XYZ file of N, CA and C in Angstrom:
714
model
N -6.180 19.462 -35.944
C -7.645 19.807 -35.828
C -8.523 21.008 -36.071
N -9.374 20.689 -36.763
C -10.086 21.318 -37.438
C -10.770 22.347 -36.594
N -10.835 23.510 -36.351
C -11.608 24.690 -35.587
C -13.052 23.978 -35.231
N -13.699 23.558 -36.483
C -15.296 23.284 -36.375
C -15.773 22.119 -35.350
N -14.550 21.258 -35.397
C -14.556 20.260 -34.289
C -13.902 20.625 -33.107
N -13.511 21.387 -32.587
C -12.588 21.650 -31.847
C -13.678 21.856 -30.452
N -13.450 21.422 -29.263
C -14.586 21.741 -28.067
C -14.598 22.790 -27.747
N -15.829 23.399 -27.364
C -15.880 24.421 -27.133
C -15.590 25.384 -26.063
N -15.063 26.804 -26.347
C -14.355 27.262 -24.435
C -15.433 27.453 -23.855
N -14.676 27.260 -22.723
C -15.802 27.348 -21.604
C -15.649 28.836 -21.367
N -16.360 29.503 -21.105
C -16.592 30.905 -20.959
C -15.718 31.564 -19.883
N -15.540 32.411 -19.667
C -14.717 33.048 -18.944
C -15.479 33.454 -17.456
N -14.942 32.591 -16.273
C -15.940 33.144 -15.110
C -15.274 34.173 -14.569
N -14.016 34.965 -14.469
C -13.546 36.093 -14.278
C -14.300 35.624 -12.204
N -13.922 34.122 -11.480
C -14.225 34.539 -10.433
C -15.241 34.619 -9.811
N -16.585 33.941 -10.767
C -17.791 34.509 -10.372
C -18.331 33.076 -10.691
N -19.125 32.207 -9.557
C -19.823 31.172 -9.202
C -21.176 31.040 -9.765
N -21.587 30.390 -10.710
C -22.651 29.848 -11.443
C -23.705 28.686 -10.758
N -25.372 29.102 -10.106
C -25.648 28.191 -9.553
C -25.976 26.947 -10.378
N -25.508 25.560 -9.602
C -25.702 24.296 -10.419
C -27.323 24.597 -11.229
N -27.701 23.314 -12.065
C -28.496 23.477 -12.934
C -29.477 23.043 -12.044
N -31.036 23.405 -12.603
C -31.925 22.479 -11.410
C -32.096 21.156 -12.107
N -31.386 20.812 -13.083
C -31.620 19.275 -13.138
C -30.566 18.728 -12.376
N -29.911 18.991 -11.779
C -28.550 18.512 -11.271
C -28.335 18.751 -9.683
N -29.845 19.500 -9.546
C -29.539 20.430 -8.266
C -30.573 18.768 -7.482
N -29.847 18.415 -5.995
C -29.774 17.567 -5.388
C -30.678 17.848 -3.972
N -31.891 17.085 -3.957
C -32.622 17.550 -2.700
C -32.204 17.169 -1.574
N -32.578 18.118 -0.518
C -31.819 17.622 0.884
C -31.949 16.103 1.530
N -30.919 16.384 1.969
C -30.992 14.838 2.553
C -31.479 14.373 3.372
N -31.905 15.344 4.340
C -33.388 14.977 5.518
C -34.556 14.309 4.343
N -34.819 14.890 3.097
C -36.319 14.401 2.848
C -35.859 13.161 2.231
N -34.831 12.909 1.262
C -34.546 11.716 0.558
C -33.497 10.544 1.484
N -33.095 10.916 2.433
C -32.346 10.171 2.770
C -32.865 8.606 3.212
N -32.361 7.539 3.698
C -32.805 6.526 3.684
C -34.031 6.394 4.897
N -35.084 5.688 4.542
C -35.833 5.670 5.595
C -36.911 6.627 5.741
N -36.806 7.889 5.283
C -37.190 8.949 5.361
C -38.647 8.801 4.148
N -39.635 9.308 4.483
C -40.798 9.933 3.300
C -41.257 10.910 3.575
N -41.750 11.916 2.335
C -42.402 12.727 2.043
C -43.409 13.002 3.306
N -43.596 14.562 3.822
C -44.444 14.553 4.842
C -46.097 14.216 4.133
N -46.207 14.504 3.044
C -47.439 14.810 2.637
C -48.019 13.330 2.222
N -47.024 12.442 1.702
C -47.079 11.149 1.596
C -47.540 10.563 2.976
N -46.739 10.556 4.176
C -47.076 10.161 5.623
C -48.705 11.261 6.043
N -48.696 12.149 5.554
C -50.226 12.620 6.268
C -51.424 12.051 5.585
N -51.253 11.507 3.843
C -52.043 11.064 3.302
C -52.486 9.416 3.942
N -51.070 8.767 4.108
C -51.161 7.149 4.766
C -52.049 7.528 6.003
N -51.600 8.690 6.766
C -52.240 8.342 8.373
C -53.652 8.611 7.941
N -54.361 9.185 7.319
C -55.668 9.655 7.014
C -56.360 8.462 5.966
N -55.817 7.489 5.519
C -56.525 6.499 5.020
C -56.508 5.494 5.544
N -55.573 5.353 6.578
C -55.752 4.454 8.258
C -56.748 4.793 8.866
N -57.249 5.936 9.205
C -58.190 6.672 10.000
C -59.487 6.413 9.439
N -59.502 6.440 7.777
C -60.761 6.283 7.154
C -61.152 4.832 7.218
N -60.797 4.076 7.592
C -61.103 2.873 7.446
C -62.023 2.266 8.736
N -61.698 2.482 10.549
C -62.571 2.450 10.861
C -63.701 3.064 11.208
N -63.597 4.456 10.673
C -64.617 5.055 10.262
C -65.614 4.498 9.363
N -65.384 4.332 8.105
C -66.222 3.609 7.367
C -66.510 1.949 8.053
N -65.990 0.970 8.826
C -66.915 0.271 9.596
C -67.759 0.393 10.105
N -67.503 1.398 10.902
C -68.812 2.162 12.032
C -69.768 2.656 11.239
N -69.540 3.095 10.016
C -70.896 4.003 9.558
C -71.661 2.477 8.701
N -70.702 1.374 8.227
C -71.521 0.343 7.678
C -72.172 -0.333 8.776
N -71.449 -0.327 10.235
C -72.420 -1.004 11.265
C -73.607 -0.677 11.295
N -73.494 1.078 11.159
C -74.667 1.692 11.646
C -75.606 1.608 10.742
N -75.177 1.718 9.635
C -76.363 1.458 8.597
C -76.769 0.176 8.614
N -76.313 -1.118 9.042
C -76.998 -2.218 9.077
C -77.541 -2.450 10.271
N -77.457 -1.823 11.550
C -78.336 -1.764 12.419
C -79.831 -0.825 11.964
N -79.424 0.172 11.200
C -80.687 0.894 10.939
C -81.846 0.127 10.074
N -81.061 -0.657 9.415
C -82.249 -1.458 8.237
C -82.431 -2.341 8.913
N -81.818 -3.250 10.153
C -82.193 -3.857 11.062
C -84.088 -3.707 11.674
N -83.195 -2.653 12.480
C -84.374 -1.884 13.202
C -85.855 -1.385 12.001
N -85.537 -0.675 11.192
C -86.387 -0.590 10.339
C -87.527 -1.995 10.141
N -86.542 -3.164 9.880
C -87.169 -4.340 9.363
C -88.055 -4.600 10.582
N -87.647 -5.092 11.918
C -88.261 -5.630 13.009
C -89.650 -4.572 12.847
N -90.725 -5.853 13.509
C -92.041 -5.565 13.673
C -92.213 -4.295 15.300
N -93.098 -3.432 14.934
C -93.313 -2.923 15.698
C -93.953 -3.387 17.070
N -93.682 -2.971 18.340
C -94.119 -3.171 19.250
C -95.903 -3.340 19.595
N -96.277 -3.828 20.440
C -97.924 -4.102 20.483
C -98.631 -2.743 20.816
N -99.811 -2.056 20.301
C -100.226 -0.798 20.627
C -100.506 -0.880 22.256
N -100.090 0.179 22.580
C -100.601 0.210 24.229
C -101.815 1.606 24.404
N -102.130 1.852 25.476
C -103.049 2.532 25.869
C -102.338 2.878 27.681
N -102.807 4.016 27.784
C -102.466 4.791 29.371
C -103.919 4.689 29.774
N -103.983 3.991 30.724
C -105.755 3.773 31.207
C -105.536 3.989 33.219
N -106.454 3.837 34.087
C -106.362 4.050 35.125
C -106.485 2.827 35.921
N -105.907 2.528 36.790
C -105.313 1.402 37.575
C -105.272 1.898 39.035
N -105.882 1.295 39.819
C -105.479 1.205 41.614
C -104.357 1.528 42.064
N -103.787 2.594 42.564
C -102.503 2.431 43.246
C -102.262 1.558 44.147
N -103.383 1.502 44.962
C -103.145 0.515 46.412
C -104.660 -0.293 46.423
N -104.096 -1.442 46.958
C -105.636 -2.389 47.093
C -106.312 -1.082 48.183
N -107.568 -1.812 47.382
C -109.171 -0.814 47.886
C -110.373 -1.726 48.462
N -110.501 -1.506 49.518
C -111.724 -1.848 50.211
C -113.158 -1.830 49.050
N -114.101 -2.943 48.866
C -115.452 -2.517 48.608
C -116.125 -1.427 48.990
N -116.825 -0.899 48.627
C -117.779 0.264 48.809
C -116.302 2.039 49.021
N -115.262 1.433 49.166
C -114.150 2.807 49.574
C -114.302 4.109 47.941
N -114.801 5.196 48.640
C -114.854 6.124 47.425
C -113.301 7.075 47.433
N -113.547 6.854 45.684
C -112.311 6.718 45.190
C -111.685 8.674 45.124
N -110.044 8.593 46.007
C -109.751 9.966 45.811
C -108.575 9.973 44.638
N -107.748 11.022 44.547
C -107.127 11.134 43.267
C -105.724 10.272 43.888
N -105.685 10.431 45.177
C -104.317 9.257 45.568
C -104.666 7.344 45.744
N -105.581 7.311 45.258
C -105.821 6.073 45.113
C -105.720 5.287 43.648
N -105.747 6.534 42.560
C -105.706 6.236 41.301
C -103.819 6.399 40.382
N -103.884 5.879 39.499
C -102.704 5.917 38.913
C -102.665 5.603 37.373
N -102.233 6.271 36.329
C -102.135 6.170 34.898
C -101.098 5.494 34.483
N -101.591 4.205 33.852
C -100.206 3.152 33.427
C -100.818 2.941 31.983
N -99.742 3.234 31.081
C -99.644 2.236 30.056
C -99.425 0.667 29.780
N -100.547 0.429 29.296
C -100.574 -1.493 29.189
C -101.034 -1.724 27.814
N -100.545 -2.850 27.566
C -100.833 -3.169 25.899
C -102.306 -3.162 25.874
N -102.924 -2.860 24.627
C -104.353 -2.454 24.559
C -105.296 -3.796 24.302
N -104.641 -4.880 23.679
C -105.343 -6.185 23.683
C -105.515 -6.956 24.884
N -104.548 -6.533 26.138
C -104.791 -7.140 27.465
C -105.735 -6.464 28.309
N -106.643 -5.116 27.919
C -107.338 -4.117 28.522
C -108.915 -4.665 28.250
N -109.544 -4.749 29.662
C -110.922 -5.344 29.615
C -111.906 -3.581 28.712
N -113.213 -4.358 28.539
C -113.618 -3.056 27.736
C -114.348 -2.221 28.601
N -113.934 -1.009 28.310
C -114.231 0.270 28.804
C -113.504 0.892 29.874
N -112.399 0.294 29.798
C -111.275 0.667 30.747
C -111.101 2.209 30.589
N -111.092 2.869 32.007
C -110.848 4.724 32.286
C -109.625 4.637 32.217
N -109.410 6.162 31.550
C -108.889 6.457 31.030
C -108.475 7.584 31.880
N -108.920 8.505 32.707
C -108.761 9.734 33.124
C -109.801 9.697 34.685
N -108.873 10.317 35.397
C -109.335 10.710 36.927
C -110.591 11.048 37.460
N -110.517 12.018 36.290
C -112.076 12.406 36.510
C -113.505 11.802 36.563
N -112.870 10.738 35.914
C -113.809 9.725 35.328
C -114.018 8.651 37.155
N -113.364 8.591 37.809
C -113.268 7.987 38.956
C -113.406 8.744 40.342
N -112.460 9.930 40.267
C -112.881 10.370 41.763
C -114.344 10.726 42.213
N -114.374 10.322 43.556
C -115.700 10.351 44.334
C -116.835 9.651 43.992
N -116.555 8.370 42.787
C -117.218 7.197 43.055
C -116.438 5.943 43.780
N -117.265 4.980 44.147
C -117.122 3.969 44.827
C -116.810 2.573 44.125
N -115.791 1.898 44.999
C -115.637 0.351 43.901
C -116.695 -0.413 44.916
N -117.120 -1.272 43.826
C -118.138 -2.026 44.197
C -117.617 -3.374 44.942
N -116.693 -3.400 44.724
C -115.859 -4.784 45.470
C -114.601 -4.543 45.633
N -113.801 -5.321 46.520
C -112.424 -5.459 46.790
C -111.579 -5.020 45.593
N -110.806 -4.223 45.141
C -109.954 -4.308 44.027
C -108.200 -4.289 44.823
N -107.758 -5.028 43.689
C -105.978 -5.542 43.790
C -105.329 -4.050 43.350
N -104.352 -4.050 43.962
C -102.998 -2.912 43.235
C -102.686 -3.546 42.034
N -102.778 -1.885 41.264
C -102.894 -2.522 39.747
C -103.724 -2.825 39.102
N -105.025 -3.071 39.304
C -106.432 -3.248 38.757
C -106.155 -2.543 38.032
N -107.282 -2.528 36.503
C -107.630 -1.665 35.801
C -109.308 -1.194 36.076
N -109.228 -0.321 36.249
C -110.433 0.021 36.372
C -111.800 0.817 35.357
N -112.889 -0.032 35.512
C -114.047 -0.085 34.633
C -115.042 0.375 35.155
N -116.204 0.652 34.372
C -117.461 1.474 34.786
C -118.107 0.523 35.434
N -117.775 -0.635 34.983
C -118.691 -1.553 36.200
C -118.154 -2.066 38.055
N -116.876 -1.800 37.902
C -116.228 -1.893 39.022
C -116.665 -0.519 39.979
N -117.320 0.249 39.441
C -117.959 1.568 40.471
C -119.199 2.010 40.309
N -119.330 2.632 41.637
C -120.831 2.625 41.782
C -121.224 3.996 42.820
N -122.017 4.607 42.422
C -122.400 6.027 42.903
C -122.307 5.915 44.695
N -121.367 6.858 45.361
C -121.597 6.460 47.088
C -122.610 7.083 47.371
N -122.616 6.167 48.888
C -124.151 6.407 49.731
C -123.739 7.517 50.275
N -124.490 8.514 50.658
C -124.256 9.335 51.837
C -123.964 8.567 52.840
N -124.708 8.086 53.483
C -124.702 7.209 54.639
C -125.809 6.389 55.164
N -125.651 6.273 56.519
C -126.861 5.086 56.579
C -128.025 5.708 56.924
N -129.176 5.321 56.485
C -130.768 6.094 56.525
C -131.161 6.195 58.124
N -131.810 7.282 58.017
C -132.487 7.223 59.547
C -132.979 6.209 60.760
N -132.851 6.064 61.699
C -132.615 4.778 62.376
C -131.627 3.752 62.358
N -130.823 3.785 61.575
C -129.702 2.605 61.342
C -128.446 3.174 61.186
N -127.444 2.214 61.509
C -126.569 2.386 61.846
C -125.549 1.412 61.256
N -124.170 1.897 60.985
C -123.664 0.528 60.603
C -122.486 -0.032 61.410
N -122.391 -1.142 61.466
C -121.630 -2.097 62.288
C -121.125 -3.414 61.771
N -119.699 -3.607 62.496
C -118.951 -4.101 62.070
C -119.115 -6.048 62.367
N -119.291 -6.703 61.266
C -119.642 -7.965 61.227
C -118.461 -9.148 60.625
N -118.148 -10.461 61.873
C -117.043 -10.774 61.262
C -117.471 -12.605 61.473
N -117.188 -12.421 60.102
C -118.143 -13.800 59.550
C -116.824 -14.961 59.849
N -117.842 -16.105 60.065
C -116.796 -17.640 60.498
C -116.423 -17.807 58.906
N -116.821 -17.344 57.816
C -116.324 -17.848 56.918
C -115.657 -17.040 55.983
N -114.019 -16.819 55.917
C -113.909 -15.632 55.621
C -113.862 -15.764 53.845
N -114.207 -16.923 53.193
C -114.624 -17.294 51.622
C -116.113 -16.614 51.130
N -116.799 -16.257 52.465
C -118.030 -15.529 52.041
C -117.764 -14.154 51.600
N -116.708 -13.674 52.234
C -116.051 -12.153 52.268
C -115.993 -11.984 50.220
N -115.363 -13.059 49.824
C -114.860 -12.696 48.610
C -116.279 -12.866 47.870
N -117.142 -13.062 48.206
C -118.523 -13.161 46.814
C -119.523 -12.050 47.533
N -119.254 -10.598 48.529
C -119.672 -9.990 48.585
C -119.536 -8.618 47.891
N -120.499 -7.734 47.878
C -120.471 -6.604 46.826
C -121.079 -5.788 47.647
N -120.383 -4.522 47.852
C -121.310 -3.482 48.651
C -122.711 -3.325 47.906
N -123.806 -3.025 48.606
C -124.885 -2.877 48.529
C -125.897 -4.240 48.125
N -125.002 -5.800 48.693
C -125.738 -7.097 49.008
C -126.733 -6.491 50.099
N -127.876 -7.181 50.432
C -128.718 -7.348 51.113
C -129.377 -8.448 51.497
N -127.905 -8.747 52.951
C -128.271 -10.210 53.446
C -129.040 -10.326 54.753
N -128.756 -11.910 55.141
C -129.818 -12.018 56.545
C -128.319 -12.563 57.261
N -128.106 -11.881 58.379
C -127.251 -12.369 59.213
C -127.831 -13.418 60.368
N -126.960 -14.545 60.211
C -127.250 -15.840 61.304
C -126.276 -15.848 62.510
N -126.638 -15.886 63.605
C -125.662 -16.369 64.712
C -125.513 -18.212 65.031
N -125.036 -18.593 65.470
C -124.642 -19.865 66.068
C -124.584 -19.821 67.493
N -125.072 -20.637 67.903
C -124.749 -20.716 69.632
C -123.502 -22.262 69.908
N -122.391 -21.685 70.074
C -121.370 -22.720 69.865
C -121.829 -23.965 70.727
N -122.482 -23.166 72.538
C -123.333 -24.178 73.038
C -124.161 -25.025 73.226
N -125.046 -24.195 72.722
C -126.524 -25.218 72.451
C -126.582 -25.724 71.226
N -125.629 -25.185 70.142
C -125.820 -26.207 68.637
C -127.022 -25.264 67.945
N -127.219 -24.152 68.420
C -128.753 -23.708 67.590
C -128.000 -22.419 66.970
N -129.018 -22.234 65.733
C -129.022 -20.918 65.034
C -130.193 -20.297 64.798
N -130.056 -18.881 64.557
C -131.022 -17.870 64.281
C -130.398 -16.902 63.659
N -131.525 -16.109 62.794
C -131.287 -14.804 62.506
C -131.167 -13.785 63.022
N -130.002 -13.360 63.363
C -129.995 -12.055 64.146
C -130.290 -10.747 63.389
N -129.944 -10.571 62.260
C -130.122 -9.210 61.302
C -130.903 -9.738 59.934
N -132.075 -9.247 59.931
C -132.125 -9.451 58.197
C -132.528 -8.220 57.358
N -132.274 -7.927 56.381
C -131.939 -7.462 55.297
C -131.340 -6.402 55.683
N -130.067 -6.671 56.473
C -128.610 -6.288 56.220
C -128.028 -5.560 55.054
N -128.056 -4.348 55.074
C -127.330 -3.785 53.749
C -125.607 -3.670 53.931
N -124.696 -4.556 52.886
C -123.686 -4.390 52.878
C -122.947 -3.078 52.338
N -121.986 -2.355 53.090
C -121.927 -1.129 52.905
C -120.114 -1.484 52.234
N -119.488 -2.044 53.143
C -117.962 -1.781 52.798
C -117.454 -3.403 52.788
N -116.924 -4.047 51.953
C -115.938 -5.043 51.663
C -114.732 -5.029 51.949
N -113.839 -5.691 52.826
C -112.064 -5.457 52.551
C -111.627 -6.581 51.594
N -110.321 -5.782 51.751
C -109.870 -6.944 50.398
C -109.290 -8.080 51.136
N -109.871 -9.657 50.657
C -108.904 -10.284 51.456
C -108.098 -11.215 50.533
N -106.950 -11.492 50.827
C -106.189 -12.497 49.895
C -106.294 -13.834 50.183
N -105.599 -14.655 49.650
C -105.765 -15.993 49.926
C -105.412 -16.539 51.167
N -104.178 -15.937 51.563
C -103.965 -16.784 53.189
C -105.139 -16.330 54.159
N -105.667 -14.843 53.967
C -106.693 -14.591 55.130
C -108.021 -15.486 54.868
N -108.602 -15.623 53.419
C -109.245 -16.367 53.099
C -109.536 -17.965 53.574
N -108.287 -18.447 53.724
C -108.354 -20.080 54.035
C -107.879 -19.875 55.802
N -107.953 -18.768 56.309
C -107.321 -18.868 57.902
C -108.778 -19.054 58.742
N -108.388 -18.959 60.232
C -109.742 -19.276 61.072
C -110.394 -18.155 61.881
N -109.931 -16.747 61.230
C -110.010 -15.544 61.733
C -111.350 -14.966 61.374
N -111.639 -15.101 59.932
C -113.107 -14.906 59.637
C -112.907 -13.680 58.651
N -113.630 -12.923 58.069
C -113.725 -11.742 57.463
C -114.600 -10.811 58.242
N -113.829 -9.557 58.095
C -114.879 -8.399 58.369
C -115.733 -7.616 57.839
N -116.632 -7.695 57.879
C -117.508 -6.813 56.847
C -118.362 -5.442 57.540
N -118.711 -4.698 57.233
C -119.385 -3.710 57.488
C -120.623 -3.865 56.476
N -121.769 -3.515 58.039
C -123.460 -3.660 57.036
C -124.062 -2.480 57.856
N -124.948 -1.965 57.075
C -125.981 -1.296 58.015
C -126.967 -2.098 58.208
N -127.575 -1.593 59.473
C -128.596 -2.345 60.439
C -129.441 -1.047 60.887
N -130.560 -1.890 61.678
C -131.735 -1.029 62.493
C -130.551 -0.834 63.877
N -130.325 0.343 64.479
C -130.158 0.833 65.792
C -130.181 -0.304 66.610
N -131.042 -0.918 66.548
C -131.773 -1.987 67.962
C -130.311 -3.449 67.840
N -130.705 -4.071 66.264
C -129.889 -5.006 65.692
C -128.536 -4.808 65.989
N -127.883 -3.750 65.978
C -126.651 -3.625 65.859
C -126.349 -4.206 67.275
N -126.996 -4.066 68.259
C -126.622 -4.773 69.535
C -126.997 -5.974 69.647
N -127.527 -6.474 68.825
C -127.833 -8.075 68.910
C -127.228 -8.841 68.241
N -126.255 -8.161 67.280
C -125.136 -8.685 66.208
C -124.042 -8.535 67.628
N -123.858 -7.851 68.036
C -122.995 -7.598 69.253
C -122.937 -8.918 69.888
N -124.050 -9.006 70.721
C -123.937 -10.028 71.673
C -124.018 -11.665 70.985
N -124.307 -11.577 69.658
C -124.376 -13.043 68.925
C -122.832 -12.930 68.454
N -122.084 -12.173 68.284
C -120.683 -12.108 68.404
C -120.044 -13.166 69.234
N -120.669 -12.592 70.619
C -119.727 -12.978 71.622
C -120.156 -14.884 71.874
N -121.203 -15.012 71.634
C -121.868 -16.484 71.402
C -121.358 -17.631 70.665
N -121.182 -17.008 69.121
C -120.736 -17.943 68.229
C -120.297 -17.259 67.113
N -119.960 -18.230 66.141
C -119.699 -17.158 64.780
C -121.097 -17.102 64.257
N -120.670 -16.192 63.254
C -122.170 -15.326 62.107
C -121.811 -15.806 60.785
N -122.609 -16.486 60.127
C -122.598 -16.148 58.668
C -123.755 -15.686 58.065
N -124.111 -16.276 56.944
C -125.078 -14.847 56.529
C -125.832 -15.824 55.107
N -126.816 -15.467 54.659
C -127.519 -16.201 53.622
C -128.010 -14.374 52.876
N -128.061 -14.836 51.192
C -128.230 -13.660 50.581
C -129.874 -13.657 50.397
N -130.556 -12.641 49.885
C -132.047 -11.824 49.655
C -131.793 -12.240 48.000
């Protein structure tokens, strides 16, 4: 055999071990064995799975935002003054009688009051229900007290429905009836209504009548008391 085709002689190692070639170096079995995945690939796969629910949540939020923007806004509101509790006609208002409450502007009466300063110290001209909106028409200037020679007397009317028609400041004639004799007569002329209590439907249809405070001359108050014992009282307007 020619020297040119003779196999190359292996270098003498003299007992020295050379490291394997990078091409022939085998990966550790822990990373390349059956059922094993590269840690980086596992991490990327886990991150991909977590991104899916996050993307779904983000999409849902975007839809909700779009729907909220498309919905029409609620009706405009105004904060106005209402009665904190039932008020008898003629009552002089204090801060404890009032509340500020937001209500639909379209449902408010004209001139609805908005600040307590507009109502405190004034009197309501008629009974006011709890939560009723206060307006300038519902208020009057308070009266200091009965005039000289006059007193305020309670009168219970035979028809409680009449009470709902009265307003503080009304001038009426009070008529007494004699249940035994059947006659009727004017007991007090030009009596001024001072306070009208709130009357609900049950009271208005009852038989106990409605109590009203009126301003009358001192002597007339005694006559009213006697007439109330003799029979029921009614009234007529001036």
